[in-house]
CSV table of C-alpha atoms and ligand atoms in Angstrom, one decimal:
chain,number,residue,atom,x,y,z
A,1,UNK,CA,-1.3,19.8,61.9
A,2,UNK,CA,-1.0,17.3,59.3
A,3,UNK,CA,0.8,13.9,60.3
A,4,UNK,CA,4.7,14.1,59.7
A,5,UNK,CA,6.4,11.3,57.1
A,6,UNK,CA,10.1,10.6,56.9
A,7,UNK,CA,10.8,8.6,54.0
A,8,UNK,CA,14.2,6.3,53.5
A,9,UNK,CA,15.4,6.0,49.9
A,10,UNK,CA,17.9,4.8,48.0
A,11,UNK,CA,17.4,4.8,44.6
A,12,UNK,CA,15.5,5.9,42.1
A,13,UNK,CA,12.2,7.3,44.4
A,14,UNK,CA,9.5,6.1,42.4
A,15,UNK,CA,7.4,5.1,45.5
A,16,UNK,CA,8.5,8.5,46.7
A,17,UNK,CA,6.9,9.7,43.8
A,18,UNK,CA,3.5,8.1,44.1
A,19,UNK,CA,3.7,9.8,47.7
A,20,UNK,CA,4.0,13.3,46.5
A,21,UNK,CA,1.6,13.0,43.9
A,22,UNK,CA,-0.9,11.4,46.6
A,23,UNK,CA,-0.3,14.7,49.0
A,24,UNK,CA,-0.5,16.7,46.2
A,25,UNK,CA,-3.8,15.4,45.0
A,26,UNK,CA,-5.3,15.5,48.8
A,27,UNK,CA,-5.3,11.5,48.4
A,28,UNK,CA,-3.5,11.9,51.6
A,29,UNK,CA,-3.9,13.9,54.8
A,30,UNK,CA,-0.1,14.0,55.4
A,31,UNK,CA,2.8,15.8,54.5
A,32,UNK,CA,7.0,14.6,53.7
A,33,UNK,CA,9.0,16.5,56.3
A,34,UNK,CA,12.4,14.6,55.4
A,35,UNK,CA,13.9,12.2,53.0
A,36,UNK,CA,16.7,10.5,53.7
A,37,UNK,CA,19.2,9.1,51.0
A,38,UNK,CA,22.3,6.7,52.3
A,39,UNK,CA,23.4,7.4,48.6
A,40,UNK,CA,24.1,10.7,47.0
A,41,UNK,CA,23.4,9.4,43.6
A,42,UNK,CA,20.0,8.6,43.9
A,43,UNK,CA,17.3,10.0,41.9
A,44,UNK,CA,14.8,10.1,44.5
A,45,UNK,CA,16.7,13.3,46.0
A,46,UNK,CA,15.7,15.1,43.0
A,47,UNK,CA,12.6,14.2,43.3
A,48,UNK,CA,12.2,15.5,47.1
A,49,UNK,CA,13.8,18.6,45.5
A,50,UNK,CA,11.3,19.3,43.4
A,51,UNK,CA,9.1,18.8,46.0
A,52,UNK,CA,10.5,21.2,48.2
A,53,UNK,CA,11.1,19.0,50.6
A,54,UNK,CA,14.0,19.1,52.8
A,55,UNK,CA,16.5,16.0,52.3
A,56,UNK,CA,19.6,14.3,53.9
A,57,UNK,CA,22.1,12.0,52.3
A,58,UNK,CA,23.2,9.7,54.9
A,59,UNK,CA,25.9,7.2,53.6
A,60,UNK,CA,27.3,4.4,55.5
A,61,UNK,CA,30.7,4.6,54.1
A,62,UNK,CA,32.6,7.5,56.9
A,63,UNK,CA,31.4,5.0,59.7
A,64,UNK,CA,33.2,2.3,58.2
A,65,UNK,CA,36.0,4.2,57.1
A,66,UNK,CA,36.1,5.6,60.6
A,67,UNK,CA,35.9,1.7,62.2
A,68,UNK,CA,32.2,3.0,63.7
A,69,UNK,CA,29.5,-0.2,64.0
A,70,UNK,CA,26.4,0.0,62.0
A,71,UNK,CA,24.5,0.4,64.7
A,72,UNK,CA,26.8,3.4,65.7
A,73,UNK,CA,25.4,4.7,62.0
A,74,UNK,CA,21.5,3.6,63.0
A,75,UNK,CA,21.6,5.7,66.2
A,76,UNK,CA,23.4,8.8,64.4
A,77,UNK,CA,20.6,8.2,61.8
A,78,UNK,CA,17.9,7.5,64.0
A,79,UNK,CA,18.7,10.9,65.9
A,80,UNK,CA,18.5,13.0,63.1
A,81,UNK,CA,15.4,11.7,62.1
A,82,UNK,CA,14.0,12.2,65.4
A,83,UNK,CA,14.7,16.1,64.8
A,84,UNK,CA,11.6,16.1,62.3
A,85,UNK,CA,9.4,14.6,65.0
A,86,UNK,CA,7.6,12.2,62.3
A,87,UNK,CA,4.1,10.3,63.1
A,88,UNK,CA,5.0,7.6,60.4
A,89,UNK,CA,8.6,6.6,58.5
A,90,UNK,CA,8.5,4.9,55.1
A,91,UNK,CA,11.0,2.6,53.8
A,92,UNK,CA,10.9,3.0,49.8
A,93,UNK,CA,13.1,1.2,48.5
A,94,UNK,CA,15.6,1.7,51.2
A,95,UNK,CA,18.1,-0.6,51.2
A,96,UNK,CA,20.1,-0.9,54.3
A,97,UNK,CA,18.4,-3.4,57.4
A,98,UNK,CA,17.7,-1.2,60.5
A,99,UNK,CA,18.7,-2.5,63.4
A,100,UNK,CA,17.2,-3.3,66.7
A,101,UNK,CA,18.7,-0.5,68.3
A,102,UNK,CA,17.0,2.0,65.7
A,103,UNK,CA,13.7,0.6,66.1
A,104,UNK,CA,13.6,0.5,69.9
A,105,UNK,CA,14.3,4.6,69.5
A,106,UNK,CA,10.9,5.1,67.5
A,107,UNK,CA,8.7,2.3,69.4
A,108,UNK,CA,5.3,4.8,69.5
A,109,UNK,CA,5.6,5.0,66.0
A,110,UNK,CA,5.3,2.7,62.5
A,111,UNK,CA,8.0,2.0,61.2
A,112,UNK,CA,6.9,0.6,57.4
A,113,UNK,CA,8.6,-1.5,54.6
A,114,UNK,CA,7.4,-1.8,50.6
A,115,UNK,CA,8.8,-5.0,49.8
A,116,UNK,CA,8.0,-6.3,46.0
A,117,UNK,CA,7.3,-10.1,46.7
A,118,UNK,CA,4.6,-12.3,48.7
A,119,UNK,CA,5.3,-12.6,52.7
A,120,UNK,CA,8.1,-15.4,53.0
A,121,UNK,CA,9.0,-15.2,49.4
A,122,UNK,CA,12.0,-13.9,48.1
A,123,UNK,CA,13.1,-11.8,51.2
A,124,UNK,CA,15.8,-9.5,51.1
A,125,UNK,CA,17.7,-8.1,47.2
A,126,UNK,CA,16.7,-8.7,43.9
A,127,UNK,CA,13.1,-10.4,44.5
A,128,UNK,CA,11.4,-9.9,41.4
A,129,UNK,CA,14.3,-11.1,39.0
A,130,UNK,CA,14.5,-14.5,41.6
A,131,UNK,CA,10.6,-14.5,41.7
A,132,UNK,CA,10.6,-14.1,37.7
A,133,UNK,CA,13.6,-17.3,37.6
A,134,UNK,CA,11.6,-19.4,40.0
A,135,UNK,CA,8.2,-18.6,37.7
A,136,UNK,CA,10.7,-19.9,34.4
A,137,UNK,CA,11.8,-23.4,36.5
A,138,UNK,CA,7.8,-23.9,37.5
A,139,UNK,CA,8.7,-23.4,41.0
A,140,UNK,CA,5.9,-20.7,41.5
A,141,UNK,CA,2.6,-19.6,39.5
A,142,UNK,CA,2.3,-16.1,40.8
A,143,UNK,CA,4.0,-13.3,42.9
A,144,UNK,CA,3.2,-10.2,44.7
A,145,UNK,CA,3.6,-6.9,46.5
A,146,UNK,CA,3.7,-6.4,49.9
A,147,UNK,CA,4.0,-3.4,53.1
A,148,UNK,CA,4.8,-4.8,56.7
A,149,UNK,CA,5.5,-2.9,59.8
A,150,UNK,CA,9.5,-3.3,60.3
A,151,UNK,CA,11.0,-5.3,62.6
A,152,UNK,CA,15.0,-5.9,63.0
A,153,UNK,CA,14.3,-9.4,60.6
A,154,UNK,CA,14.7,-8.4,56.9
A,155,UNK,CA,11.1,-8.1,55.2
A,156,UNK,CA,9.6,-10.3,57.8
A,157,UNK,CA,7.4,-7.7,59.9
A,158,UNK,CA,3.4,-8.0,60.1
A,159,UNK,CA,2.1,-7.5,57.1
A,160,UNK,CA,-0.3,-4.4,56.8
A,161,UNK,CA,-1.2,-5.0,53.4
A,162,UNK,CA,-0.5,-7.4,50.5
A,163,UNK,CA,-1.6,-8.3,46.8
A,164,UNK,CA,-0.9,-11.2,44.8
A,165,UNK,CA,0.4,-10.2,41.1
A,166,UNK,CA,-0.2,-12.9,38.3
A,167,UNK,CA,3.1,-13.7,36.2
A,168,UNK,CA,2.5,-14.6,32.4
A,169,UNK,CA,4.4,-17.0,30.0
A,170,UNK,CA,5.1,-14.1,27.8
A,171,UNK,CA,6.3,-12.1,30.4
A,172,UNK,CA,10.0,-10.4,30.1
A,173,UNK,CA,11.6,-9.7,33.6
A,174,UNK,CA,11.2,-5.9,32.4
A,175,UNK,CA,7.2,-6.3,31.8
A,176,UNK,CA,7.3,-7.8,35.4
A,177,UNK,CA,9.0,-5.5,37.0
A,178,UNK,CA,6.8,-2.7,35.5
A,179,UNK,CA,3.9,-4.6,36.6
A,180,UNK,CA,5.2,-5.1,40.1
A,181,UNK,CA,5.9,-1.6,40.4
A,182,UNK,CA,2.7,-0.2,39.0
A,183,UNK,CA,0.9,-2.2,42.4
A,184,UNK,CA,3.8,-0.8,44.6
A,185,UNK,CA,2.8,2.7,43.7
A,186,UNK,CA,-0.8,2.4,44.3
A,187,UNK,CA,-0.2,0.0,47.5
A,188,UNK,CA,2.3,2.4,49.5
A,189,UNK,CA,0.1,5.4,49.1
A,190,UNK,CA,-3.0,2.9,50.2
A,191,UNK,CA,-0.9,1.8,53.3
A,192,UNK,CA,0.3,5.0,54.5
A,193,UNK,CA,-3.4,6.4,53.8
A,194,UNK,CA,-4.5,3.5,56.3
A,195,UNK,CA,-2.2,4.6,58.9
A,196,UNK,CA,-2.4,8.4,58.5
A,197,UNK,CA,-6.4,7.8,58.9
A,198,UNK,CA,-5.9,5.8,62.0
A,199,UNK,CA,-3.6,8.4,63.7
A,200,UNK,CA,-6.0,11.1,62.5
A,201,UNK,CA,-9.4,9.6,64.3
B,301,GRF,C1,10.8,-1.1,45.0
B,301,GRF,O1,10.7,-2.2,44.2
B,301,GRF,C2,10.7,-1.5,46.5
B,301,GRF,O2,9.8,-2.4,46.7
B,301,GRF,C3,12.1,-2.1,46.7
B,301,GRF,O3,13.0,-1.2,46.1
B,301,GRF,C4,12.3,-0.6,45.0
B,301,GRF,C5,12.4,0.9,45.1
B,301,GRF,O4,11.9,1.6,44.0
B,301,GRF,N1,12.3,-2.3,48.1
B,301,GRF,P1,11.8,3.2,44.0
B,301,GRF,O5,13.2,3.7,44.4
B,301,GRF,O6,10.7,3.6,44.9
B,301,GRF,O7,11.6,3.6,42.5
């Protein structure tokens, strides 16, 4: 049996995308058995569609409506994902922090994060439009890509894999975000290859 992947969106899935294509190809040994949306809206749903993979919108909204804690929503979501019995769960692009109380429920696993900036740089929303602001005031010369095991500390896990990714003069925030996401693509795929290799030796 191929290794089981859950991957958390919320957006548009392009890292989702680069996935796919990397099962498809036979790149990877693995196979998607759930994506999880917290937003209905996102394109990345379409994607899993496609894909004929199954998919679950899970917004945070009817907890707070209802007065229920986020970590009330984490276990609720943490449960269903347990259901697919994943080897590996990939945060792309997902933007809620999971809590403590979710981790501690999938400890034999990893738990992953794609995180577009350099370890210590730029944590948490919006890091390559403040890494492209800080490049503009000379603050910093380059930035980067990273994946990291998650831990309940936003984008501050180990991480697994990083690469540096130069910033030019001429640069619009637009050529570095499609920079930054052309290293995302290839470095999720090369991280979850890593671990799906481990897990299958
Ligand atoms: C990526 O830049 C990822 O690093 C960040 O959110 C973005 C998601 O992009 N955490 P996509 O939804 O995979 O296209």
């Amino acid at each position: 049996m191929s290794p089981r992947i859950v991957v958390l969106i919320s957006g548009n899935g392009s890292n989702l995308q680069a996935i796919i294509d990397a099962i498809n190809s036979k790149t990877l040994n693995g196979q998607i058995v759930l994506v999880v949306s917290n937003k209905d809206s996102a394109y990345g749903l379409t994607r899993a569609t496609q894909a004929e993979i199954p998919t679950l919108v899970f917004p945070l909204k009817p907890y707070k409506d209802l007065g229920k804690t986020r970590i009330e929503y984490d276990i609720d979501l943490a449960k269903k994902i347990k259901e697919y019995n994943p080897n590996l769960i990939v945060l792309a692009g997902w933007m809620h922090i999971l809590s403590e109380e979710f981790l501690n429920l999938f400890k034999d696993i990893n738990i992953i994060n794609l995180h577009p900036a350099l370890p210590n740089q730029f944590d948490g929303a919006d890091s390559i439009k403040r890494a492209y602001e800080a490049f503009k005031k000379g603050e910093i010369t380059k930035t980067g890509v990273m994946v990291h095991k998650v831990i309940p500390d936003v984008d501050k896990g180990e991480p697994l894999l990083i690469e540096e990714v130069s910033i030019f003069e001429t640069d619009s925030l637009n050529d570095l975000e499609t920079r930054i996401h052309t290293v995302e693509h290839r470095l999720i795929v090369q991280c979850v290859k890593k671990i799906l290799d481990e897990l299958n030796h």
